[in-house]
Amino acid sequence: MKTLTLNPISKVAGEVHLPGSKSISNRVLLLAALAQGNTQITNLLDSDDVRYMLNALTALGVDYHLSECRTKCDVSGLGGLFKRAEATTLFLGNAGTAMRPLTAALAASEVNITLTGEPRMYERPIAHLVDALRQVQADISYLETNGFPPLHIKGKLLNGGQINIDGSISSQFLTAVLMVAPLLTGDSTISIIGELVSKPYIDITLALMQRFGVTVENQDYKAFIIKGGQCYQSPGHWLVEGDASSASYFLAAAAIKGGSIKVTGIGKHAVQGDIYFADALEAMGADVEWADDHIKVTRNRLVGIDRDYNAIPDAAMTIATTALFAEGPTVIRNVFNWRVKETDRLHAMATELRKVGATVEEGQDYIKITPPVKLKHASIATYNDHRMAMCFSLVALGDAGITIEDPDCTAKTFPNYFSLFQQLAC
Ligand SMILES: O=C(O)C1=C[C@@H](OP(=O)(O)O)[C@@H](O)[C@H](O)C1
Ligand SMILES: C=C(OP(=O)(O)O)C(=O)O
């Protein structure tokens, strides 16, 4: 297995122009495909998750032109739902932002589709979404295990109506139903069962839908009312914001061993909730500068924090490894759904943090990290989880360096992460 050893880095500084947001790239591609008119997308993310969405759109007959650098894409919208008579299989890797929204859009399209993916995708629950779509007569069947992909979808025009959806495991299920709802023939009311997790991702969905001409009535994240029989209208041009989750590793590096690091491509008005990772760094003691077109973090003394990070589950992982450099323990609470992402992230994080010397308490839905007096060098297993690899790169800012197993797993969202990270060393 390939490994990457990072020698101790004593100081970091510089500027990083962020690759496009994964969450926005895959949403915009799907909305542009369904919209009336052409959409010119710039700063599209070039990573595995986005390739799976692009490949799916090709197989579904969507016309688009991708530039050579794969960050510009002109999409000719279908002006409505997909239509493809032949039975087709779409392989979606482990991309939640492809699997979940496509399941809903295809259930309402006249298609005959099988959705497959990597082995881990078959362990990531999807029943809450399938149950919701079945309430409006969607014809979706499980091909292996009840409640999990792979799925077979015998799509047909759906009517809309009352849809109750469990929001307690993933917001992506609600995102999926929201994005298809305006294209159903009748009006829909989507009611949330339980407490909705990862709420800021719903704000991304609603903001993008609005830019494509569709308004949703949001009743305090408990119910959403959407008129049916609509068509998305292309906004013409779309610049994808930088990825706020990807920004977290650079901002954390500055907080730990800056110098200052400035990330561009996002700023204080960004639509992604993960920009509030910078608030977590501020709470730990770092200096943060918020501008319209960048966020800059400068090192200061860091102290542990104890907070609920349900709203930013991806960037919250970066707090776990930043905690190794803070004074006193850090507790990251209400992150139960870490267990159903690329790997069981609560368990993986606890196991690997212990290897570098931390004392760790792994709760059902929280993790408590007490930093060691001295970090130890270790070889870190990454569990085919891009964020495990990127989070543990921060350990190189200690005195012992770190070895990252399978560093190429960052290809899911950030293929050139390690070269950018190493360029910041000074
Ligand atoms: O909608 C999105 O773009 C995402 C929502 C979050 O998932 P959950 O809603 O499952 O927490 C996040 O972890 C994922 O990386 C991207
Ligand atoms: C949870 C993640 O991905 P997905 O979109 O596959 O859910 C992630 O990127 O951290």
mmCIF file of N, CA and C and ligand atoms in Angstrom, residues 21-24 27 49 96-97 100-101 124 169-173 175 197-199 201-202 204-205 245 274 310 312-314 337 340-342 345 386-387 412-413, ligand 1:
data_model
loop_
_atom_site.group_PDB
_atom_site.id
_atom_site.type_symbol
_atom_site.label_atom_id
_atom_site.label_comp_id
_atom_site.label_asym_id
_atom_site.label_seq_id
_atom_site.Cartn_x
_atom_site.Cartn_y
_atom_site.Cartn_z
ATOM 1 N N SER A 21 -16.382 23.933 -4.376
ATOM 2 C CA SER A 21 -17.096 23.147 -3.364
ATOM 3 C C SER A 21 -17.713 21.895 -3.986
ATOM 4 N N LYS A 22 -17.496 20.763 -3.321
ATOM 5 C CA LYS A 22 -18.118 19.502 -3.769
ATOM 6 C C LYS A 22 -19.637 19.610 -3.698
ATOM 7 N N SER A 23 -20.134 20.137 -2.567
ATOM 8 C CA SER A 23 -21.588 20.198 -2.375
ATOM 9 C C SER A 23 -22.243 21.062 -3.441
ATOM 10 N N ILE A 24 -21.593 22.180 -3.765
ATOM 11 C CA ILE A 24 -22.189 23.078 -4.767
ATOM 12 C C ILE A 24 -21.997 22.499 -6.167
ATOM 13 N N ARG A 27 -24.585 19.810 -6.872
ATOM 14 C CA ARG A 27 -25.946 20.367 -6.942
ATOM 15 C C ARG A 27 -26.134 21.165 -8.225
ATOM 16 N N ASP A 49 -15.902 12.511 -6.741
ATOM 17 C CA ASP A 49 -17.350 12.649 -6.507
ATOM 18 C C ASP A 49 -18.037 13.383 -7.657
ATOM 19 N N GLY A 96 -22.107 10.569 -1.826
ATOM 20 C CA GLY A 96 -23.455 10.813 -1.284
ATOM 21 C C GLY A 96 -24.180 11.899 -2.062
ATOM 22 N N THR A 97 -23.442 12.913 -2.501
ATOM 23 C CA THR A 97 -24.074 14.040 -3.215
ATOM 24 C C THR A 97 -24.464 13.669 -4.647
ATOM 25 N N ARG A 100 -27.757 10.333 -3.534
ATOM 26 C CA ARG A 100 -29.038 10.719 -2.922
ATOM 27 C C ARG A 100 -29.856 11.611 -3.865
ATOM 28 N N PRO A 101 -29.320 12.730 -4.375
ATOM 29 C CA PRO A 101 -30.127 13.563 -5.290
ATOM 30 C C PRO A 101 -30.533 12.834 -6.579
ATOM 31 N N ARG A 124 -24.062 2.536 3.604
ATOM 32 C CA ARG A 124 -24.544 3.868 4.009
ATOM 33 C C ARG A 124 -26.064 3.905 3.812
ATOM 34 N N ILE A 169 -30.587 11.358 10.304
ATOM 35 C CA ILE A 169 -29.322 10.694 9.932
ATOM 36 C C ILE A 169 -28.543 11.522 8.914
ATOM 37 N N SER A 170 -29.257 12.063 7.932
ATOM 38 C CA SER A 170 -28.574 12.818 6.874
ATOM 39 C C SER A 170 -29.506 13.864 6.289
ATOM 40 N N SER A 171 -28.958 15.046 6.062
ATOM 41 C CA SER A 171 -29.734 16.110 5.399
ATOM 42 C C SER A 171 -29.809 15.873 3.899
ATOM 43 N N GLN A 172 -28.938 15.005 3.382
ATOM 44 C CA GLN A 172 -28.909 14.793 1.923
ATOM 45 C C GLN A 172 -30.228 14.209 1.414
ATOM 46 N N PHE A 173 -30.960 13.488 2.272
ATOM 47 C CA PHE A 173 -32.243 12.909 1.846
ATOM 48 C C PHE A 173 -33.249 14.042 1.593
ATOM 49 N N THR A 175 -32.437 17.207 0.976
ATOM 50 C CA THR A 175 -31.926 17.917 -0.212
ATOM 51 C C THR A 175 -32.427 17.257 -1.486
ATOM 52 N N VAL A 197 -30.583 16.993 10.921
ATOM 53 C CA VAL A 197 -29.133 17.151 11.117
ATOM 54 C C VAL A 197 -28.538 17.982 9.975
ATOM 55 N N SER A 198 -27.328 18.443 10.178
ATOM 56 C CA SER A 198 -26.528 19.117 9.136
ATOM 57 C C SER A 198 -27.309 20.221 8.419
ATOM 58 N N LYS A 199 -28.050 21.033 9.183
ATOM 59 C CA LYS A 199 -28.973 22.028 8.601
ATOM 60 C C LYS A 199 -28.362 22.962 7.555
ATOM 61 N N TYR A 201 -26.523 22.541 5.193
ATOM 62 C CA TYR A 201 -26.528 21.988 3.825
ATOM 63 C C TYR A 201 -27.883 22.202 3.157
ATOM 64 N N ILE A 202 -28.925 22.328 3.969
ATOM 65 C CA ILE A 202 -30.250 22.630 3.401
ATOM 66 C C ILE A 202 -30.263 24.086 2.927
ATOM 67 N N ILE A 204 -27.744 25.566 1.611
ATOM 68 C CA ILE A 204 -27.076 25.537 0.295
ATOM 69 C C ILE A 204 -28.103 25.125 -0.762
ATOM 70 N N THR A 205 -28.848 24.072 -0.480
ATOM 71 C CA THR A 205 -29.838 23.572 -1.445
ATOM 72 C C THR A 205 -30.861 24.666 -1.784
ATOM 73 N N SER A 245 -15.057 23.028 3.383
ATOM 74 C CA SER A 245 -14.533 21.901 4.181
ATOM 75 C C SER A 245 -13.049 21.720 3.866
ATOM 76 N N ASP A 274 -19.770 25.288 6.454
ATOM 77 C CA ASP A 274 -18.444 24.912 6.945
ATOM 78 C C ASP A 274 -17.491 26.096 7.091
ATOM 79 N N ASN A 310 -22.942 19.559 15.229
ATOM 80 C CA ASN A 310 -23.833 18.875 14.286
ATOM 81 C C ASN A 310 -23.973 19.632 12.969
ATOM 82 N N ILE A 312 -21.769 21.280 11.275
ATOM 83 C CA ILE A 312 -20.623 21.229 10.350
ATOM 84 C C ILE A 312 -19.878 19.890 10.495
ATOM 85 N N PRO A 313 -20.575 18.785 10.166
ATOM 86 C CA PRO A 313 -19.981 17.470 10.459
ATOM 87 C C PRO A 313 -18.650 17.231 9.756
ATOM 88 N N ASP A 314 -18.462 17.763 8.551
ATOM 89 C CA ASP A 314 -17.217 17.472 7.815
ATOM 90 C C ASP A 314 -16.042 18.253 8.406
ATOM 91 N N ASN A 337 -23.825 11.137 13.234
ATOM 92 C CA ASN A 337 -23.818 10.679 11.831
ATOM 93 C C ASN A 337 -22.415 10.575 11.219
ATOM 94 N N VAL A 340 -21.924 7.056 9.799
ATOM 95 C CA VAL A 340 -22.487 6.521 8.546
ATOM 96 C C VAL A 340 -21.936 7.251 7.321
ATOM 97 N N LYS A 341 -20.754 7.815 7.462
ATOM 98 C CA LYS A 341 -20.166 8.516 6.317
ATOM 99 C C LYS A 341 -19.116 7.601 5.652
ATOM 100 N N GLU A 342 -17.998 8.141 5.181
ATOM 101 C CA GLU A 342 -17.049 7.322 4.411
ATOM 102 C C GLU A 342 -16.572 6.094 5.182
ATOM 103 N N ARG A 345 -16.584 7.297 11.317
ATOM 104 C CA ARG A 345 -15.565 8.316 11.604
ATOM 105 C C ARG A 345 -15.323 8.516 13.093
ATOM 106 N N HIS A 386 -11.137 10.283 2.682
ATOM 107 C CA HIS A 386 -10.346 11.470 2.343
ATOM 108 C C HIS A 386 -10.109 12.384 3.539
ATOM 109 N N ARG A 387 -11.149 12.532 4.385
ATOM 110 C CA ARG A 387 -10.984 13.485 5.501
ATOM 111 C C ARG A 387 -10.065 12.936 6.589
ATOM 112 N N LYS A 412 -11.344 11.774 -3.551
ATOM 113 C CA LYS A 412 -12.815 11.912 -3.471
ATOM 114 C C LYS A 412 -13.239 13.372 -3.606
ATOM 115 N N THR A 413 -12.478 14.254 -2.936
ATOM 116 C CA THR A 413 -12.850 15.677 -2.995
ATOM 117 C C THR A 413 -11.674 16.616 -3.261
HETATM 118 O O1 LIG B 1 -25.489 17.947 1.184
HETATM 119 C C1 LIG B 1 -24.257 17.893 1.147
HETATM 120 O O2 LIG B 1 -23.602 18.387 0.211
HETATM 121 C C2 LIG B 1 -23.548 17.228 2.251
HETATM 122 C C3 LIG B 1 -24.178 17.031 3.460
HETATM 123 C C4 LIG B 1 -23.498 16.441 4.631
HETATM 124 O O3 LIG B 1 -24.008 15.123 4.809
HETATM 125 P P1 LIG B 1 -25.153 14.767 5.878
HETATM 126 O O4 LIG B 1 -26.332 15.594 5.630
HETATM 127 O O5 LIG B 1 -25.358 13.314 5.592
HETATM 128 O O6 LIG B 1 -24.558 15.020 7.251
HETATM 129 C C5 LIG B 1 -21.979 16.366 4.451
HETATM 130 O O7 LIG B 1 -21.410 15.535 5.418
HETATM 131 C C6 LIG B 1 -21.613 15.880 3.069
HETATM 132 O O8 LIG B 1 -20.211 15.827 2.897
HETATM 133 C C7 LIG B 1 -22.145 16.815 2.015
#
